[in-house]
Coordinates of C-alpha atoms in Angstrom, one line a residue:
M1 CA -34.5 1.1 -6.7
N2 CA -33.9 -0.6 -3.4
Y3 CA -31.3 0.4 -0.8
W4 CA -28.7 -2.1 -2.0
Q5 CA -28.9 -0.8 -5.6
F6 CA -28.8 2.8 -4.3
R7 CA -25.6 2.2 -2.3
R8 CA -23.9 0.2 -5.0
Q9 CA -24.6 2.9 -7.6
L10 CA -23.1 5.5 -5.3
Y11 CA -20.1 3.3 -4.7
Q12 CA -19.5 2.6 -8.5
Q13 CA -20.0 6.3 -9.3
A14 CA -17.5 7.4 -6.6
L15 CA -15.0 4.7 -7.7
K16 CA -15.3 5.8 -11.3
Q17 CA -14.6 9.4 -10.3
W18 CA -11.7 8.4 -8.2
L19 CA -10.1 6.3 -11.0
E20 CA -10.6 9.3 -13.4
S21 CA -8.9 11.6 -11.0
L22 CA -5.9 9.2 -10.8
T23 CA -5.4 9.4 -14.5
Q24 CA -5.7 13.2 -14.6
V25 CA -3.3 13.9 -11.6
S26 CA 0.2 13.2 -12.7
T27 CA 1.6 12.2 -9.3
G28 CA 4.0 9.5 -10.6
I29 CA 3.0 7.1 -7.9
V30 CA -0.5 6.8 -9.3
A31 CA 0.1 7.6 -13.0
L32 CA 0.2 3.9 -14.0
F33 CA -2.2 2.8 -11.2
P34 CA -5.3 2.3 -13.3
M35 CA -3.4 0.1 -15.7
A36 CA -1.9 -1.9 -12.8
L37 CA -5.3 -2.7 -11.2
Y38 CA -5.6 -6.0 -13.0
A39 CA -2.1 -7.0 -12.1
L40 CA -2.8 -6.1 -8.5
L41 CA -5.8 -8.4 -8.5
L42 CA -3.6 -11.3 -9.8
L43 CA -1.1 -11.0 -6.9
P44 CA -3.5 -12.4 -4.3
L45 CA -4.2 -15.4 -6.5
L46 CA -0.5 -16.1 -6.9
A47 CA 0.1 -15.7 -3.2
L48 CA -2.5 -18.3 -2.3
G49 CA -0.2 -21.1 -3.5
V50 CA 2.2 -20.2 -0.6
L51 CA -0.3 -19.1 2.0
A52 CA -2.6 -22.2 1.8
D53 CA 0.3 -24.7 2.1
K54 CA 1.1 -25.7 5.7
D55 CA 4.6 -26.8 4.6
S56 CA 5.6 -23.4 3.2
Q57 CA 8.9 -22.1 4.4
G58 CA 8.7 -19.6 7.2
E59 CA 10.4 -16.8 5.3
S60 CA 8.3 -17.2 2.2
F61 CA 5.1 -17.4 4.2
F62 CA 6.2 -14.4 6.3
Y63 CA 6.8 -12.1 3.3
T64 CA 3.8 -13.4 1.3
L65 CA 1.4 -13.0 4.2
W66 CA 2.7 -9.5 5.0
G67 CA 2.3 -8.4 1.4
Y68 CA -1.1 -10.0 1.0
L69 CA -2.7 -8.4 4.2
L70 CA -1.1 -5.1 3.5
L71 CA -2.4 -5.0 0.0
A72 CA -5.9 -6.1 1.1
Y73 CA -6.0 -3.4 3.8
C74 CA -4.9 -0.6 1.4
W75 CA -7.2 -1.9 -1.3
I76 CA -10.2 -1.2 1.0
A77 CA -8.7 1.9 2.6
M78 CA -8.4 3.6 -0.8
Q79 CA -12.1 2.9 -1.4
K80 CA -13.2 3.9 2.1
E81 CA -15.1 7.1 1.0
A82 CA -16.7 5.3 -1.9
L83 CA -17.9 2.5 0.3
A84 CA -19.2 4.8 3.0
A85 CA -21.0 7.1 0.5
A86 CA -19.1 10.0 2.1
D87 CA -20.5 12.6 -0.3
Y88 CA -24.1 11.6 0.5
T89 CA -23.8 10.9 4.2
L90 CA -26.6 13.3 5.3
Y91 CA -29.0 12.1 2.7
D92 CA -28.2 8.5 3.3
R93 CA -28.8 8.8 7.1
S94 CA -32.1 10.5 6.5
L95 CA -33.5 7.4 4.6
P96 CA -35.9 5.2 6.6
V97 CA -33.8 2.1 6.4
P98 CA -33.7 -0.5 9.2
V99 CA -30.4 -0.9 11.0
W100 CA -30.1 -4.5 10.0
Q101 CA -30.6 -3.7 6.3
R102 CA -28.1 -0.8 6.5
G103 CA -25.5 -3.1 8.2
A104 CA -26.1 -6.0 5.7
T105 CA -25.8 -3.6 2.8
E106 CA -22.5 -2.2 4.1
L107 CA -21.2 -5.7 4.7
G108 CA -22.2 -6.7 1.2
L109 CA -20.4 -3.7 -0.3
L110 CA -17.3 -4.4 1.7
L111 CA -17.2 -8.0 0.4
F112 CA -18.0 -6.7 -3.1
A113 CA -15.1 -4.3 -2.9
A114 CA -12.7 -6.9 -1.3
N115 CA -13.7 -9.5 -4.0
V116 CA -10.6 -11.6 -4.8
F117 CA -8.9 -11.0 -1.5
V118 CA -11.8 -12.8 0.3
I119 CA -13.2 -15.0 -2.4
G120 CA -9.8 -16.6 -3.1
P121 CA -9.1 -17.9 0.4
A122 CA -12.8 -18.8 0.9
V123 CA -12.8 -20.9 -2.3
V124 CA -9.5 -22.6 -1.4
L125 CA -10.9 -23.3 2.1
V126 CA -14.1 -24.9 0.8
A127 CA -12.1 -27.0 -1.7
M128 CA -9.7 -28.2 1.1
V129 CA -12.6 -29.0 3.4
Y130 CA -14.2 -31.0 0.7
G131 CA -10.9 -32.8 0.0
H132 CA -10.4 -33.6 3.7
F133 CA -14.0 -34.5 4.4
A134 CA -13.2 -38.1 5.0
E135 CA -10.7 -37.2 7.8
L136 CA -13.3 -34.9 9.3
V137 CA -15.9 -37.6 9.3
S138 CA -13.6 -40.4 10.5
G139 CA -12.6 -38.4 13.5
D140 CA -8.9 -37.8 12.5
L141 CA -9.5 -34.1 13.3
W142 CA -5.9 -33.0 14.0
V143 CA -4.8 -34.0 10.5
S144 CA -7.4 -31.8 9.0
V145 CA -6.7 -28.9 11.4
T146 CA -3.0 -28.9 10.4
Q147 CA -4.0 -28.8 6.8
L148 CA -6.6 -26.1 7.1
Y149 CA -5.3 -23.7 9.6
P150 CA -3.1 -21.6 7.3
V151 CA -5.8 -20.7 4.8
S152 CA -8.4 -20.4 7.6
G153 CA -6.2 -18.0 9.5
L154 CA -5.6 -16.1 6.2
L155 CA -9.4 -15.8 5.6
V156 CA -10.1 -14.5 9.1
L157 CA -7.2 -12.0 9.0
T158 CA -8.3 -10.7 5.6
L159 CA -11.8 -10.1 6.8
Y160 CA -10.5 -8.3 9.9
Y161 CA -8.2 -6.0 7.9
C162 CA -10.9 -5.2 5.4
Q163 CA -13.2 -4.2 8.2
S164 CA -10.4 -2.4 10.0
A165 CA -9.7 -0.3 6.9
M166 CA -13.2 1.2 7.3
G167 CA -12.6 2.1 10.9
R168 CA -10.2 4.3 12.9
V169 CA -7.8 1.7 14.3
K170 CA -4.7 1.7 12.1
P171 CA -2.6 -1.5 11.9
W172 CA 0.6 0.4 12.9
L173 CA 1.9 -2.6 14.8
S174 CA 0.6 -5.7 13.1
L175 CA 1.4 -4.6 9.5
G176 CA 4.0 -2.0 10.3
L177 CA 6.3 -2.2 13.2
L178 CA 6.1 -6.0 14.1
P179 CA 7.0 -7.3 10.6
L180 CA 9.9 -4.9 10.3
V181 CA 11.3 -5.9 13.7
A182 CA 10.7 -9.6 13.0
M183 CA 12.5 -9.6 9.6
P184 CA 15.9 -10.7 10.8
W185 CA 14.2 -13.8 12.3
A186 CA 12.0 -14.6 9.3
A187 CA 14.2 -17.4 8.1
S188 CA 14.0 -19.2 11.4
M189 CA 10.2 -19.3 11.4
H190 CA 9.7 -23.0 10.5
S191 CA 5.9 -23.0 10.7
P192 CA 3.2 -20.6 9.5
W193 CA 1.4 -20.7 12.9
L194 CA 4.2 -18.4 14.4
C195 CA 3.3 -15.7 11.9
L196 CA -0.4 -16.1 12.5
L197 CA 0.0 -16.1 16.3
G198 CA 2.2 -13.0 16.2
L199 CA -0.3 -11.1 14.1
A200 CA -3.1 -12.0 16.5
V201 CA -1.2 -10.7 19.5
A202 CA -0.2 -7.5 17.7
I203 CA -3.8 -6.9 16.7
L204 CA -4.9 -7.1 20.4
I205 CA -2.1 -4.6 21.4
E206 CA -2.9 -2.1 18.7
R207 CA -6.6 -2.1 19.5
T208 CA -5.8 -1.2 23.1
V209 CA -2.8 1.2 22.6
S210 CA -3.5 4.2 20.5
L211 CA -0.8 6.3 18.8
P212 CA -0.4 9.9 19.9
A213 CA -1.6 12.6 17.4
P214 CA 1.3 14.1 15.4
S215 CA 2.2 17.7 16.3
I216 CA 4.3 20.3 14.6
A217 CA 4.7 22.5 17.7
G218 CA 8.2 23.6 18.2
L219 CA 9.3 23.1 14.5
P220 CA 10.9 26.0 12.7
Q221 CA 8.8 28.4 10.7
G222 CA 9.1 28.6 6.9
F223 CA 8.5 26.4 3.9
W224 CA 9.4 23.2 5.7
R225 CA 6.6 23.9 8.2
L226 CA 4.2 24.6 5.3
F227 CA 5.2 21.3 3.6
L228 CA 4.9 19.3 6.8
Q229 CA 1.5 20.9 7.6
Q230 CA 0.3 19.8 4.1
D231 CA 1.5 16.3 4.7
L232 CA -0.3 16.1 8.1
N233 CA -3.5 17.6 6.6
Q234 CA -3.5 15.5 3.5
T235 CA -2.2 12.1 4.7
K236 CA -3.5 9.9 1.8
P237 CA -0.7 10.7 -0.7
T238 CA 1.9 10.2 2.0
L239 CA 0.4 6.9 3.2
L240 CA -0.1 5.7 -0.4
R241 CA 3.6 6.4 -1.2
A242 CA 4.8 4.7 2.0
V243 CA 2.6 1.6 1.3
V244 CA 3.7 1.4 -2.3
V245 CA 7.3 1.4 -1.2
L246 CA 6.7 -1.2 1.4
L247 CA 4.7 -3.4 -0.9
L248 CA 7.4 -3.1 -3.6
L249 CA 10.0 -4.2 -1.0
V250 CA 7.9 -7.1 0.3
I251 CA 7.1 -8.4 -3.2
G252 CA 10.7 -7.7 -4.3
A253 CA 12.1 -9.6 -1.3
T254 CA 9.8 -12.6 -2.0
F255 CA 10.7 -12.6 -5.7
V256 CA 14.5 -11.9 -5.4
R257 CA 15.0 -14.6 -2.8
Q258 CA 13.3 -17.2 -4.9
V259 CA 14.6 -16.6 -8.4
D260 CA 17.8 -18.0 -9.8
V261 CA 21.1 -16.2 -9.0
T262 CA 21.5 -15.0 -12.6
A263 CA 18.1 -13.3 -12.4
K264 CA 18.6 -11.5 -9.1
A265 CA 20.8 -8.7 -10.4
P266 CA 18.3 -7.6 -13.2
A267 CA 15.4 -7.9 -10.8
S268 CA 17.1 -5.8 -8.1
L269 CA 18.0 -3.2 -10.7
F270 CA 14.4 -2.9 -11.9
L271 CA 13.3 -2.6 -8.3
A272 CA 15.9 0.1 -7.6
F273 CA 14.6 2.0 -10.7
V274 CA 11.0 1.9 -9.6
L275 CA 11.7 2.8 -6.0
G276 CA 13.8 5.7 -7.2
V277 CA 10.9 7.1 -9.2
V278 CA 8.4 6.6 -6.4
A279 CA 10.6 8.3 -3.9
A280 CA 11.4 11.2 -6.1
T281 CA 7.9 12.0 -7.1
K282 CA 7.2 13.5 -3.7
L283 CA 8.5 16.7 -5.3
L284 CA 5.4 16.8 -7.5
E285 CA 3.2 17.2 -4.5
L286 CA 5.3 20.1 -3.3
E287 CA 5.2 21.7 -6.7
K288 CA 1.4 21.6 -6.8
L289 CA 1.4 23.1 -3.3
R290 CA 3.6 26.0 -4.6
E291 CA 1.2 26.5 -7.4
R292 CA -1.7 26.7 -5.0
Y293 CA 0.1 29.4 -2.9
T294 CA 1.7 31.2 -5.8
C295 CA 0.7 34.7 -4.7
Y296 CA 1.6 34.1 -1.1
I297 CA 5.0 32.7 -1.9
A298 CA 5.7 35.6 -4.4
S299 CA 5.1 38.0 -1.6
L300 CA 7.8 36.5 0.6
P301 CA 11.5 37.7 0.5
K302 CA 12.5 34.4 -1.0
G303 CA 13.7 33.8 -4.5
H304 CA 12.5 31.0 -6.8
N305 CA 15.8 29.1 -6.5
Q306 CA 15.6 29.3 -2.7
V307 CA 12.1 27.9 -2.6
T308 CA 13.1 25.1 -5.0
L309 CA 16.2 24.2 -2.9
Q310 CA 14.0 24.0 0.2
A311 CA 11.5 21.8 -1.6
V312 CA 14.3 19.4 -2.9
S313 CA 15.9 19.2 0.6
Y314 CA 12.5 18.5 2.2
C315 CA 12.0 15.6 -0.3
L316 CA 15.4 14.3 0.5
L317 CA 14.7 14.2 4.2
F318 CA 11.2 12.8 3.5
S319 CA 12.9 9.9 1.5
L320 CA 15.2 8.9 4.3
P321 CA 12.7 6.5 5.9
Y322 CA 12.4 4.8 2.6
V323 CA 16.1 4.5 2.3
A324 CA 16.2 3.0 5.8
L325 CA 13.6 0.4 4.8
I326 CA 15.6 -0.5 1.7
V327 CA 18.7 -1.0 3.9
L328 CA 16.7 -3.1 6.3
F329 CA 15.5 -5.4 3.5
N330 CA 19.1 -5.8 2.3
L331 CA 18.2 -6.2 -1.4
F332 CA 20.6 -3.8 -3.0
G333 CA 24.2 -3.9 -3.8
L334 CA 26.5 -1.0 -4.9
L335 CA 25.2 -1.1 -8.5
Q336 CA 21.5 -1.0 -7.3
W337 CA 22.2 1.9 -5.0
A338 CA 23.9 3.8 -7.8
L339 CA 20.9 3.3 -10.1
F340 CA 18.5 4.3 -7.3
T341 CA 20.4 7.5 -6.7
V342 CA 20.7 8.3 -10.4
T343 CA 17.0 7.6 -11.0
Y344 CA 16.0 9.8 -8.0
V345 CA 18.1 12.7 -9.2
T346 CA 17.0 12.5 -12.8
T347 CA 13.3 12.1 -11.9
Q348 CA 13.4 15.3 -9.8
A349 CA 15.3 17.1 -12.5
G350 CA 12.5 16.1 -14.9
I351 CA 9.9 17.4 -12.5
L352 CA 11.6 20.7 -12.3
V353 CA 12.3 21.1 -16.0
K354 CA 9.3 19.3 -17.7
P355 CA 6.7 18.3 -15.1
G356 CA 4.4 16.8 -17.7
Y357 CA 7.1 14.5 -19.1
Y358 CA 9.3 13.9 -16.1
L359 CA 9.3 10.1 -16.6
V360 CA 11.2 10.6 -19.8
F361 CA 14.3 11.7 -17.9
P362 CA 14.8 8.6 -15.8
L363 CA 13.8 6.3 -18.6
L364 CA 16.3 7.8 -21.0
T365 CA 18.9 7.7 -18.3
G366 CA 18.2 4.1 -17.6
V367 CA 18.4 3.2 -21.3
L368 CA 21.7 5.1 -21.6
I369 CA 23.1 3.3 -18.6
L370 CA 22.0 -0.1 -20.0
A371 CA 23.6 0.7 -23.4
I372 CA 26.8 1.7 -21.8
S373 CA 26.9 -1.4 -19.6
L374 CA 26.3 -3.6 -22.7
L375 CA 29.1 -1.9 -24.7
V376 CA 31.6 -2.1 -21.8

């Protein structure tokens, strides 16, 4: 077995264990994740039709590019430990492998993990270069550049974010703050190059300006501090939930703005239902934390109902940024907000009453609301 085969086997083994853990842990946000993997892989292919076209409308290109790069970054970030062979680091570093071979192997694994996110733009770029070969040879270079720069920029940015997901620099500006601030002006972006240029500048800024480390100093004692400390120590579930909400909103914004008027209301209702479930399942993490510290919590002068009330209130405060994002995207009307609220409440009620079957509560409520609306 050579070094490439060794690292690939470690990667596949870690990935298999990770997927099995997702099916065993009922965290709501990841309960359906293994079944959605194939659908996630189809999204980049669908997005290429927009991202490879220089005549794409600025708003469509903006949301599609944002969702594509965010999904590519998270796809690699979720596999970071598997790609780095984190469980076998000491043994891996002790192997007499040349630096160039180790680097080539890690690059190969990264491309292997990124698969369709990199292969798709690369294939489209090669096909477009072949199609515009005559212009390139004849010297009409500018025509070819205008045709090729969207997909070329997409390929470069995808490679950067895949590599960035393995490092310590987080795209807090280029994939977080900047797109949110630029949303009101998305419709006025008449050319894809504005989006690409803005991302390039944001990348340079976030690589030179580092975010301060979060601190809980000065916060009140009690269960809220315990919950917050858990979120700061175990950031993956929190980041995964935030990214899922953001991806749903980005994809939803792209879809809802392009479908027919008659289909917008049902699409928005479905989006409201899914977002309500995702936001409410934060309570599952807190319930598992309470199980871990059962003896400690039982020794405190707090009743079970008081602890539950504090956990529910913490989840409500935790969900406020998601609500702010939904308001910012401006996708919901009064009916959608009502369904979001009802789904949020019934999901948390299901978690408190029947944690193993909590999804039944919002599903039954949704069916009941649909039946009533049809009868009325």
